[in-house]
Coordinates of C-alpha atoms in Angstrom, one line a residue:
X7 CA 20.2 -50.5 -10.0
X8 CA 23.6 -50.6 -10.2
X9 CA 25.6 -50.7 -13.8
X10 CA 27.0 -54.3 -14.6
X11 CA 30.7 -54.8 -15.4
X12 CA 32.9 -57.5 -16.8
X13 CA 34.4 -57.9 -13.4
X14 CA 30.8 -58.6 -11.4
X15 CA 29.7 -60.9 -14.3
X16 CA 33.3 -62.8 -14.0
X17 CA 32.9 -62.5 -10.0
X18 CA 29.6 -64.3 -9.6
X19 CA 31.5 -67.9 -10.5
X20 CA 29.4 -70.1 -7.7
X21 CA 26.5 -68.9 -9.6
X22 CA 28.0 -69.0 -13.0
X23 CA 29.7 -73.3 -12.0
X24 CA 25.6 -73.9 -10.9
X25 CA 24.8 -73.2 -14.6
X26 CA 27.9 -74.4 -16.5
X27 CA 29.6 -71.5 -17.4
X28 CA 33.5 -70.9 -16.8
X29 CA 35.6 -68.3 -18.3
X30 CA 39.0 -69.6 -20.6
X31 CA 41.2 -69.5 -17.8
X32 CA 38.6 -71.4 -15.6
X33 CA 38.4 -74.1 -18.1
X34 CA 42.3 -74.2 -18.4
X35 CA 43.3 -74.9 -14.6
X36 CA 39.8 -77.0 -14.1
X37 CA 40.6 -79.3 -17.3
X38 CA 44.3 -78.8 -17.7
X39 CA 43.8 -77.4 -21.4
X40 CA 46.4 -74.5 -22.4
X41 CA 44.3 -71.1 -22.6
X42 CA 45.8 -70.8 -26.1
X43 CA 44.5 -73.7 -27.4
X44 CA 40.5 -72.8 -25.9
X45 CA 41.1 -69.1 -27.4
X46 CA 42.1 -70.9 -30.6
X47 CA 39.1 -72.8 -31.1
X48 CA 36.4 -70.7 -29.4
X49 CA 33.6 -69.1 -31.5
X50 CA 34.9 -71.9 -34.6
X51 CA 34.5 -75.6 -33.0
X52 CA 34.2 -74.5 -29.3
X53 CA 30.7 -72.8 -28.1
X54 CA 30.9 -69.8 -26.0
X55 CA 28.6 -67.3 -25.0
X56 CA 30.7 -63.7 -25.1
X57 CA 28.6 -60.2 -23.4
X58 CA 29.4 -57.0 -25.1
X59 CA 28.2 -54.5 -22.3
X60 CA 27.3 -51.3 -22.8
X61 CA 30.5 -49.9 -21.1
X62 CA 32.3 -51.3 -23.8
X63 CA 33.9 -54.1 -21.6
X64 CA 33.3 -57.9 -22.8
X65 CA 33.8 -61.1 -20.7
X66 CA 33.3 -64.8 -22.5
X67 CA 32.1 -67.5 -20.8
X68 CA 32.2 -71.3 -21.9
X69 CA 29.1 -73.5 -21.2
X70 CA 30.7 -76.5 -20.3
X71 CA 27.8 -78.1 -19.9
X72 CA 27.1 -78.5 -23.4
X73 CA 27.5 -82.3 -24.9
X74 CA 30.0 -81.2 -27.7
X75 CA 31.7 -78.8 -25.6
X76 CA 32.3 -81.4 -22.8
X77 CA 33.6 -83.9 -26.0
X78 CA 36.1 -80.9 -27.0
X79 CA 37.3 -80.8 -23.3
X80 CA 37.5 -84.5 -23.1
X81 CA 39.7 -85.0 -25.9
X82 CA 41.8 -81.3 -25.3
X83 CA 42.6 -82.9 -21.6
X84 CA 46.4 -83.1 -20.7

């Protein structure tokens, strides 16, 4: 079995949209939000799942999905 990297886990984004999950700069062109303002508020009033891998790489997803993260989105929108 092949090692998992940040880039595969950011690569598989059909699979990762089926389930709700979209990196910061996903979220940003899909909702029109400014990447600084998600980073701002992830891990304080915005959910996100981040994986540490054993490589040392990391990649952080947002589960868009989620009730209060689709109200943060709807009231970050431009």
């Amino acid at each position: 079995m092949s090692a998992m990297t940040a880039a595969r886990l950011i690569g598989a984004r059909d699979a990762r949209e089926t389930h709700g999950f979209l990196t910061v700069g996903e979220v940003s062109e899909r909702y029109g939000i400014a990447p600084d303002v998600i980073e701002r508020d992830l891990h304080r009033d915005l959910a996100s799942v981040t994986f540490k891998l054993t490589n040392g790489e990391s990649a952080t997803f947002v589960p868009v999905g989620d009730g209060a993260v689709a109200r943060w989105i709807e009231a970050h929108r431009d």
